[in-house]
Short mmCIF file of C-alpha atoms and ligand atoms in Angstrom, two decimals:
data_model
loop_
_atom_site.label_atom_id
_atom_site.label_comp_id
_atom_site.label_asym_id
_atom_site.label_seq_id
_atom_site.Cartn_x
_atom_site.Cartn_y
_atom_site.Cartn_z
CA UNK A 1 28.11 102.00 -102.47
CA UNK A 2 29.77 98.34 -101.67
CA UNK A 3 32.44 97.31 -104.13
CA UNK A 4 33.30 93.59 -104.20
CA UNK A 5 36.72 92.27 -106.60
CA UNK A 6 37.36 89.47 -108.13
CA UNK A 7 33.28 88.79 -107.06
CA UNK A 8 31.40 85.47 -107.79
CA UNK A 9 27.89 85.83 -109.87
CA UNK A 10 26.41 82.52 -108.24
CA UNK A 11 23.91 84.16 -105.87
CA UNK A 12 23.22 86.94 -108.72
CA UNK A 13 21.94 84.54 -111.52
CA UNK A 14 19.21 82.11 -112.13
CA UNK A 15 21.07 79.83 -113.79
CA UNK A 16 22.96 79.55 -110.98
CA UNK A 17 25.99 79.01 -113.44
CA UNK A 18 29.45 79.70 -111.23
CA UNK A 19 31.08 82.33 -113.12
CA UNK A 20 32.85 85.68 -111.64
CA UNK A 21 33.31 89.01 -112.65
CA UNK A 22 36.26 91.61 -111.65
CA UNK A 23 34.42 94.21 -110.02
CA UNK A 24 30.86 94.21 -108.93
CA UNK A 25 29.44 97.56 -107.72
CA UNK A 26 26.10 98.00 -105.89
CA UNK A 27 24.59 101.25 -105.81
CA UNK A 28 21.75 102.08 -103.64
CA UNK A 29 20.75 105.55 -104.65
CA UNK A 30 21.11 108.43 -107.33
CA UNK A 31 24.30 109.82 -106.21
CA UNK A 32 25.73 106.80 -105.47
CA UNK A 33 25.18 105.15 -109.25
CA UNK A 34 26.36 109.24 -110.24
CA UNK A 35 29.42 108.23 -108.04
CA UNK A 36 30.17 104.81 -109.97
CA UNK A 37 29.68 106.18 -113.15
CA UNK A 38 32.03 108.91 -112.50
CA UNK A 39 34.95 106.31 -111.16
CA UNK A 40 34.18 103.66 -114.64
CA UNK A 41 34.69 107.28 -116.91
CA UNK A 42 37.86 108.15 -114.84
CA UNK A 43 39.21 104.62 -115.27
CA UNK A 44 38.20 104.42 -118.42
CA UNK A 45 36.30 101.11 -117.78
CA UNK A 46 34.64 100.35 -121.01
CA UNK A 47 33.66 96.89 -119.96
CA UNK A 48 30.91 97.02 -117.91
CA UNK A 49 27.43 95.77 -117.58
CA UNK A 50 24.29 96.24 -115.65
CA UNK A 51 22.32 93.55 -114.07
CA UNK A 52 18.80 93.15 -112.50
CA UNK A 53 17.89 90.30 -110.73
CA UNK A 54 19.89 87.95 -113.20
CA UNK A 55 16.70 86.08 -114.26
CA UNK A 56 17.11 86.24 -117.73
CA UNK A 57 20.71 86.05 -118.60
CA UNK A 58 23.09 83.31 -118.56
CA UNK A 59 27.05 83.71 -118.09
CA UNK A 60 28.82 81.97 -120.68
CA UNK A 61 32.27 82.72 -119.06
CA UNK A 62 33.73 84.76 -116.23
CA UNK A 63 33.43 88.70 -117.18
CA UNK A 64 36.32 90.52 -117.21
CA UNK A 65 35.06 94.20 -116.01
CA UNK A 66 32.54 95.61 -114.10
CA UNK A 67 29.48 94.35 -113.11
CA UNK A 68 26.72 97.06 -111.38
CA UNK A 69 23.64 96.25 -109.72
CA UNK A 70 20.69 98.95 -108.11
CA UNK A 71 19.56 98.64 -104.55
CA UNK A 72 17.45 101.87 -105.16
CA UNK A 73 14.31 100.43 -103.49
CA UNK A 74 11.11 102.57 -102.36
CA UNK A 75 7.35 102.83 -103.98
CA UNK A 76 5.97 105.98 -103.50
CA UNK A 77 2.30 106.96 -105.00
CA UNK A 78 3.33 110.18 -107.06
CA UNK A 79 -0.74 110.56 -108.82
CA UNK A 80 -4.01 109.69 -107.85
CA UNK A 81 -7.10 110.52 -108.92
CA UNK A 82 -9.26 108.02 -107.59
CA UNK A 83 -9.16 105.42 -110.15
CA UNK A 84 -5.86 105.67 -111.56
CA UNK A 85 -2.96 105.80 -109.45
CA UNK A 86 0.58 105.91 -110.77
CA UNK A 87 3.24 104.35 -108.63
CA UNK A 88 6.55 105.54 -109.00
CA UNK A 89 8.67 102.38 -108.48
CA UNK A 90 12.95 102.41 -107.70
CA UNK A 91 14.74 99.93 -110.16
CA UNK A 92 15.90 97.30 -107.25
CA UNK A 93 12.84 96.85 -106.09
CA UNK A 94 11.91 92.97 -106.30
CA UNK A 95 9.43 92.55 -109.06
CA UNK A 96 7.11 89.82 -107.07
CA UNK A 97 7.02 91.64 -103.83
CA UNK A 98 6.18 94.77 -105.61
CA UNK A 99 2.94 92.87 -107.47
CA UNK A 100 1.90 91.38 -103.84
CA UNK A 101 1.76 94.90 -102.61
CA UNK A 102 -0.31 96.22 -105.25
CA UNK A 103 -2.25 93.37 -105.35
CA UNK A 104 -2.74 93.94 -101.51
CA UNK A 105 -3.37 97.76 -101.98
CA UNK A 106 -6.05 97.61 -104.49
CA UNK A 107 -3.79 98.48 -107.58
CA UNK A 108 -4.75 96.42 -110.49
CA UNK A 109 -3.53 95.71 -113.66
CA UNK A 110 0.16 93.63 -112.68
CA UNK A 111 -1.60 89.89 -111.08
CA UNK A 112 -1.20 87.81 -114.14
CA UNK A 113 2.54 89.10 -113.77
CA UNK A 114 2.95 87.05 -110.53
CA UNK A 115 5.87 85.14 -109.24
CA UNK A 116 8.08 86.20 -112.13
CA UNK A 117 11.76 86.41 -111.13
CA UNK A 118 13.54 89.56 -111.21
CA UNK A 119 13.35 93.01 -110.75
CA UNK A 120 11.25 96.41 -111.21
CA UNK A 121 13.98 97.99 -113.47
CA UNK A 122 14.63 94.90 -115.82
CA UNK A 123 10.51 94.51 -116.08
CA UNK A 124 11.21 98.01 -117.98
CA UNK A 125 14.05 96.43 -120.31
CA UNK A 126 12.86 93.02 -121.12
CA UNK A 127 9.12 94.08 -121.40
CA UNK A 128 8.08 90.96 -119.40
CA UNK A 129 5.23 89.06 -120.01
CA UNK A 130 2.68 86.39 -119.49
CA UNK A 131 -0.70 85.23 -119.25
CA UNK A 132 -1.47 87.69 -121.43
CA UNK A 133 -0.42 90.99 -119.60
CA UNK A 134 2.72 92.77 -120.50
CA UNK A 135 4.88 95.11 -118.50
CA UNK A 136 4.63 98.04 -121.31
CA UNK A 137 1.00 97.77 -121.00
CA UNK A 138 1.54 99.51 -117.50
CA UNK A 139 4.66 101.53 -117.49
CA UNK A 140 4.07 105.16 -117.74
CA UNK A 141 7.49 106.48 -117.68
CA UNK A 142 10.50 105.01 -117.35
CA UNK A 143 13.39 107.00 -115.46
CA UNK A 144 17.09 106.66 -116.38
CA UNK A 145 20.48 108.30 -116.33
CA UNK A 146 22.49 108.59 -119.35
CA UNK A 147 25.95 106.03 -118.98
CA UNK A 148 28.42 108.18 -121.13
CA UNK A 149 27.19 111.41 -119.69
CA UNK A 150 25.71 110.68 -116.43
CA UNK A 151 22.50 112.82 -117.38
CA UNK A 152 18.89 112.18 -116.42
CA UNK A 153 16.33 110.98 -119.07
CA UNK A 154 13.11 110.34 -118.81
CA UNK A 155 11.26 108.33 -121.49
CA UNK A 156 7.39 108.02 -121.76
CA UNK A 157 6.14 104.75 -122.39
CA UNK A 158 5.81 105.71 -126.31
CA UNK A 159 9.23 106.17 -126.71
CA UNK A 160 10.32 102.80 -124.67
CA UNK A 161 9.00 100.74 -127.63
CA UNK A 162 7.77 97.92 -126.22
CA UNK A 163 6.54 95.48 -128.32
CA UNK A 164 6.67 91.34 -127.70
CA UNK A 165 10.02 90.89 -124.95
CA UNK A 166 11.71 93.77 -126.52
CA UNK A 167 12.19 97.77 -125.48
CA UNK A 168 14.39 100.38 -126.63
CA UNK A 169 16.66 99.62 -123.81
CA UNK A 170 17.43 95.97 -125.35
CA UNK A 171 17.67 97.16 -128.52
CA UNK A 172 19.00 100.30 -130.26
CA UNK A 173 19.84 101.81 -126.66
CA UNK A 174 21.40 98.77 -125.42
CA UNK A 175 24.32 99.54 -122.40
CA UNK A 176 23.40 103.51 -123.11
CA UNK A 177 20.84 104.03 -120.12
CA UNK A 178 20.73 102.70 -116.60
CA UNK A 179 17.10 102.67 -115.10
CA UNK A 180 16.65 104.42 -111.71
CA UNK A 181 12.91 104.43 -111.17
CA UNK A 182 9.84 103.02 -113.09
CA UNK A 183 6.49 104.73 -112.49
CA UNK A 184 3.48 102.26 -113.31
CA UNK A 185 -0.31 103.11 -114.36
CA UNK A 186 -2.83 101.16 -112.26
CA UNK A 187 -6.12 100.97 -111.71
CA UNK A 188 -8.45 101.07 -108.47
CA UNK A 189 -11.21 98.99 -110.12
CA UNK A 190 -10.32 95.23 -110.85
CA UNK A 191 -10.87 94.34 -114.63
CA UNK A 192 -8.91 91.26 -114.76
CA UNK A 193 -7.55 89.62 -117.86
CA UNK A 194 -8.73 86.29 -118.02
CA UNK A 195 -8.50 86.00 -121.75
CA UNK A 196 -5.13 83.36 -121.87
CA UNK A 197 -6.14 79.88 -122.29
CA UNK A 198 -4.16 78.31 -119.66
CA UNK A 199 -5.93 80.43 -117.13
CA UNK A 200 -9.67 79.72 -118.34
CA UNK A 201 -8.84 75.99 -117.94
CA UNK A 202 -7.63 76.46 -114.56
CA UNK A 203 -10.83 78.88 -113.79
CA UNK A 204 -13.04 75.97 -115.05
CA UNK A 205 -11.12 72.91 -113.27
CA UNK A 206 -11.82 74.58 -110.24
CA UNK A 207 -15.08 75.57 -110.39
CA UNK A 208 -14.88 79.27 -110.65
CA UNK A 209 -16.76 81.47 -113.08
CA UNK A 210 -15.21 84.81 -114.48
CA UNK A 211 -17.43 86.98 -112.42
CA UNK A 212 -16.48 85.56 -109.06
CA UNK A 213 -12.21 85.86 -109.41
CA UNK A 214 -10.79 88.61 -106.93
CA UNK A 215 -7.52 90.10 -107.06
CA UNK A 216 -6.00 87.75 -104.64
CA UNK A 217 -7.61 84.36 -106.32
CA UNK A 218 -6.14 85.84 -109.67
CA UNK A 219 -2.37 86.34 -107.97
CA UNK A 220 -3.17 82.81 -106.43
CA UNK A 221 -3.98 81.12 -109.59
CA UNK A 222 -1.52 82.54 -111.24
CA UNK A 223 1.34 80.99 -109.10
CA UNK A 224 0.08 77.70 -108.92
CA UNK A 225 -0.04 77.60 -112.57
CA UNK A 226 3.72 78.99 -113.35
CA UNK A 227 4.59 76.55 -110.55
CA UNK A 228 2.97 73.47 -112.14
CA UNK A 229 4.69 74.06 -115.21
CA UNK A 230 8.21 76.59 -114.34
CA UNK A 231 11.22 74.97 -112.15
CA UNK A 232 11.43 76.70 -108.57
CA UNK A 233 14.46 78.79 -108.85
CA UNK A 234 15.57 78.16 -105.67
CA UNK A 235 15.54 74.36 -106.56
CA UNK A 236 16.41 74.10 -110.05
CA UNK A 237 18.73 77.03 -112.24
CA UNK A 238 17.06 78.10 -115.16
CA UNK A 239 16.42 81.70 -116.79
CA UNK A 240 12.75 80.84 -117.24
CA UNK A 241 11.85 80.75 -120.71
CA UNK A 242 15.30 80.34 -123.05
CA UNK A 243 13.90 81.24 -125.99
CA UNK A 244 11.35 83.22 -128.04
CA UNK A 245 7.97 82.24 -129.59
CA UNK A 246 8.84 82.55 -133.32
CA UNK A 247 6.37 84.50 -135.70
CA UNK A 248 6.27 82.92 -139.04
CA UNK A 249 5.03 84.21 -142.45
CA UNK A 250 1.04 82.96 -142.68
CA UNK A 251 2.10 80.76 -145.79
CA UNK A 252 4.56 78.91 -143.84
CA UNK A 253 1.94 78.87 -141.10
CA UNK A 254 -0.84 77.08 -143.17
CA UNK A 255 2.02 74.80 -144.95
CA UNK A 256 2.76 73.49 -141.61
CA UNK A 257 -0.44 73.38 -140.30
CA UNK A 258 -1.81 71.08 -143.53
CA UNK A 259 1.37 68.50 -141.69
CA UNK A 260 0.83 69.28 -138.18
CA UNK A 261 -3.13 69.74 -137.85
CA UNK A 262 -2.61 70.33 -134.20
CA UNK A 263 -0.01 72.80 -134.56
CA UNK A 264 -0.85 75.11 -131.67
CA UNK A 265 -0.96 78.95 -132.81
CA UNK A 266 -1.90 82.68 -132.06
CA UNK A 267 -2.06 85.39 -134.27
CA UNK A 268 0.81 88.02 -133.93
CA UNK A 269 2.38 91.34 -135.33
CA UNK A 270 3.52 90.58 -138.80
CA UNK A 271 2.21 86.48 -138.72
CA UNK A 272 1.36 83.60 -136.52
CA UNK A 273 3.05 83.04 -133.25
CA UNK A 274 3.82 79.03 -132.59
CA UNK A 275 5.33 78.35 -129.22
CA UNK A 276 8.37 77.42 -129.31
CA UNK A 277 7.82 75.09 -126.43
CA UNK A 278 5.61 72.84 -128.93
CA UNK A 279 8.48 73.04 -131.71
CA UNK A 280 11.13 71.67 -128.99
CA UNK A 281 8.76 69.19 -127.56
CA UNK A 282 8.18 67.68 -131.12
CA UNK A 283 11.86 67.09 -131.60
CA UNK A 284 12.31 65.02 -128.76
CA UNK A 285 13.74 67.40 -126.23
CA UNK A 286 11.25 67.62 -123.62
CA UNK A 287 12.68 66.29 -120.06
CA UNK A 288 16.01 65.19 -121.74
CA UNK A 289 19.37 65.93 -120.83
CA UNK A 290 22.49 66.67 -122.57
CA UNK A 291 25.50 66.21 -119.60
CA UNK A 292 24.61 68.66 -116.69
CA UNK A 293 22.65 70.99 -118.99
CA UNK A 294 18.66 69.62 -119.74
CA UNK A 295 15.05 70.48 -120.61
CA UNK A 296 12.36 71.19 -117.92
CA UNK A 297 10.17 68.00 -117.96
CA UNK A 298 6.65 70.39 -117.92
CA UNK A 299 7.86 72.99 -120.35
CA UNK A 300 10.23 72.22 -122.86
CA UNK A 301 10.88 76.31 -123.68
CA UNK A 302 12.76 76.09 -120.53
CA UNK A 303 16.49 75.25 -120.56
CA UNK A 304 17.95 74.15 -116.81
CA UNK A 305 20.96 73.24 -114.86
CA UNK A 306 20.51 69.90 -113.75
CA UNK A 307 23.68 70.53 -111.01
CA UNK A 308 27.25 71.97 -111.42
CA UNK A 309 26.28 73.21 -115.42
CA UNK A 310 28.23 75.68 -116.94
CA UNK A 311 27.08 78.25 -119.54
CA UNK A 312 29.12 76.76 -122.24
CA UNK A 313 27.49 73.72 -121.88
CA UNK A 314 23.75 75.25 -121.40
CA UNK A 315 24.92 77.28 -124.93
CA UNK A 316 25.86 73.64 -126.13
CA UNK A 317 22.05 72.62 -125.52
CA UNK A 318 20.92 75.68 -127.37
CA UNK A 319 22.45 75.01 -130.23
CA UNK A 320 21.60 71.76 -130.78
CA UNK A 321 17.82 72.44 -129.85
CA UNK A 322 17.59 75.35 -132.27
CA UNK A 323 19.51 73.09 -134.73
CA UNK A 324 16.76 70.65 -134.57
CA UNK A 325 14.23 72.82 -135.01
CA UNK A 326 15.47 74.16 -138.09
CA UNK A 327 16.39 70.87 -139.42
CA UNK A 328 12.33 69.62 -138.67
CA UNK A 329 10.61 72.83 -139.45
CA UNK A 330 12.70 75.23 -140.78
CA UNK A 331 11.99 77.61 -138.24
CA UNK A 332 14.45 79.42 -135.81
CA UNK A 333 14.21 79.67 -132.71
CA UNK A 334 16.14 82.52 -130.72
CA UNK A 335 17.09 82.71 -127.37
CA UNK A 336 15.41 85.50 -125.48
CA UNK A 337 18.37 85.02 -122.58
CA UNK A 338 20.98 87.34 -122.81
CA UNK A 339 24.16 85.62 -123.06
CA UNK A 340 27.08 87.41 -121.31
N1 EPU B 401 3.70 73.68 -125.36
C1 EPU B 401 4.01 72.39 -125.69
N2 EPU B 401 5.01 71.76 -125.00
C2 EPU B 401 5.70 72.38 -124.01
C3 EPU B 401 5.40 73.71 -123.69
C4 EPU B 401 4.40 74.35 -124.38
O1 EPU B 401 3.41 71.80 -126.56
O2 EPU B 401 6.59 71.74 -123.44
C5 EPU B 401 2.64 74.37 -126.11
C6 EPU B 401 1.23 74.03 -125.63
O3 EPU B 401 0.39 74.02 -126.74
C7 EPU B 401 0.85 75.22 -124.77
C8 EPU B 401 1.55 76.35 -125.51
O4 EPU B 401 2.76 75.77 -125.97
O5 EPU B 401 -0.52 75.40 -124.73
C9 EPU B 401 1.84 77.57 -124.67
O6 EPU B 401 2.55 77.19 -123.50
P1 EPU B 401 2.60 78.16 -122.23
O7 EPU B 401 1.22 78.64 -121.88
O8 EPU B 401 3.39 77.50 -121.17
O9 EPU B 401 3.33 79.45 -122.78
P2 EPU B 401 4.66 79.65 -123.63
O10 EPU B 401 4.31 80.31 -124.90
O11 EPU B 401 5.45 78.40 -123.70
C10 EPU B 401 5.00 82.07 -122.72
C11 EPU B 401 6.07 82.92 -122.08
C12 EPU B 401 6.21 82.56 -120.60
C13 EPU B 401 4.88 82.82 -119.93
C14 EPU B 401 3.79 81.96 -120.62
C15 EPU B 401 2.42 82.27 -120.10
C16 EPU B 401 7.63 83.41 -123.88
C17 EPU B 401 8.99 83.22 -124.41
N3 EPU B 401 7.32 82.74 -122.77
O12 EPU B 401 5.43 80.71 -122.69
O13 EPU B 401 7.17 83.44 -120.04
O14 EPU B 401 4.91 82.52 -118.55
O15 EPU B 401 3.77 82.28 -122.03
O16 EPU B 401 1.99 83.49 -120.58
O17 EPU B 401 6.85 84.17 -124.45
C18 EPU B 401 9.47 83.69 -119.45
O18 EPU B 401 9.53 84.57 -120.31
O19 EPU B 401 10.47 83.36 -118.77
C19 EPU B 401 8.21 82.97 -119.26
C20 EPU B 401 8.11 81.95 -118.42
#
């Protein structure tokens, strides 16, 4: 276990927003997260939080408790029966590497989830997503140990609830579990999902019919896309996409549609889904700064530090983008980054 005091969060966010936290502890198997627990119930620490690869959460000041992080790595094949193989996956694994190997292996099911940031454990939490493919769509069971209690729980994907960027572990469970391991579904015979827009009109610009994609063209497509259109993290901070597509009521949908014939759309649980990157561009934000905070120039759902931000000031941007919105559309927008 490595403890670090009075620790700065710059290398463990996204953002990279300079903000530190009082104790960061970094556990790197079972006993040793059993270990921390049992020293934050002794203390009585009740301010603590758990992090993954900081990819989705922005640090709106410094935190004043503890901060733990899992380096329980390993993938380890735990069923197989010729065509579906369940990998059993530890929490600190890093989420691209892990889709490379499978991709590599013959696993299928995780390419369109390429090159996004972060880690096995937090794909479990945040239900991440794109192109079309989900994370919940492939987690089989989810393993975790119980904060208050330091008890083991498994939960099978049913009771995760994942639905659109949400789980049980963002909402009603929030803080109460810590994910050790996530075991994922996959398949031996490639049946890829080439269904997302974005992707056919990448497919056809180069050439390439449906039949003839492979594994490794899909991963490789995939990248190039989120890189034509996502900042490199390593170059510019940002938490990906800030906020949420918003589902509105069908009425509203067709109301706005009648003003905005273009109005881009997909049909959703409970309405229509309208990206909120449309909605943001259409106010005027797209590429524009406010101070050192600012809007990606080739995706306006994507908030960034344009150099020495802090997370007041990227909150600042928030709320006058979502005020904007509302004040245009009357829709809100909400920010799918979790703001510590
Ligand atoms: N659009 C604009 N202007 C913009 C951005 C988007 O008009 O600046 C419109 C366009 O009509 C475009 C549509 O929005 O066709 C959809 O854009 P895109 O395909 O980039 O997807 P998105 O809805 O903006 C979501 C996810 C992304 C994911 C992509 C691809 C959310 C919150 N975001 O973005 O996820 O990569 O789909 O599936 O659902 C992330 O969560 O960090 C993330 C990057």
């Amino acid at each position: 276990m490595i403890i670090h005091h009075d620790y700065s969060l710059l290398g463990h966010n996204t953002f990279g927003i300079e903000a530190r936290c009082r104790r960061f502890i970094e556990y790197a198997s079972l006993s040793e997260l059993d270990e921390a627990l049992k020293l934050l119930r002794e203390e009585g620490e009740t301010q603590f939080l758990h992090i993954g690869g900081g990819s989705n959460l922005l640090f709106t000041k410094d935190f004043d408790g503890t901060i733990l992080h899992s380096a329980i790595t390993g993938r380890e094949t735990v069923a197989d029966d010729g065509e579906h193989v369940e990998l059993r996956v530890g929490a600190g694994e890093n989420w691209d590497r892990l889709v490379e190997h499978c991709t590599a292996e013959g696993l299928h099911g995780l390419e369109n989830l390429s090159l996004i940031p972060g880690e096995a454990g937090a794909s479990a939490v945040q239900n991440i997503g794109a192109y079309g493919t989900e994370a919940g769509d492939f987690i089989v069971r989810v393993e975790t140990v119980e904060t208050a209690t330091g008890r083991r729980r498994t939960f099978t994907n049913r009771e995760c609830e994942y639905a659109y960027r949400h789980s049980i572990f963002k909402g009603k469970l929030a803080g109460h579990y810590i994910i050790t391991h996530v075991t994922f579904g996959l398949h031996r015979t490639f049946a890829p999902d080439l269904g997302y827009a974005a992707l056919r009109r990448e497919l056809e610009a180069r050439g390439i019919s449906l039949a003839s994609v492979t594994p490794t063209l899909l991963r490789e497509l995939i990248v190039s896309i989120r890189q034509s259109k996502l900042p490199d993290p390593a170059v510019t901070g940002s938490a990906g996409s800030f906020f949420m597509n918003p589902v509105i009521p069908e009425e509203r949908f067709r109301a706005l549609q009648a003003q905005y014939p273009d109005l881009p759309h997909y049909p959703a649980a409970g309405g229509v889904k309208i990206p909120a990157g449309w909605l943001i561009e259409q106010c005027g934000w797209k590429g524009k700064r406010a101070g050192k905070a600012g809007v990606h120039d080739r995706q306006a759902l994507v908030l960034i530090n344009c150099g020495g931000a802090t997370g007041a000031d990227i909150v600042q941007l928030s709320d006058t983008i979502r005020r904007d919105v509302r004040e245009r559309f009357g829709i809100e927008i909400r920010p799918e980054v979790y703001f510590v």
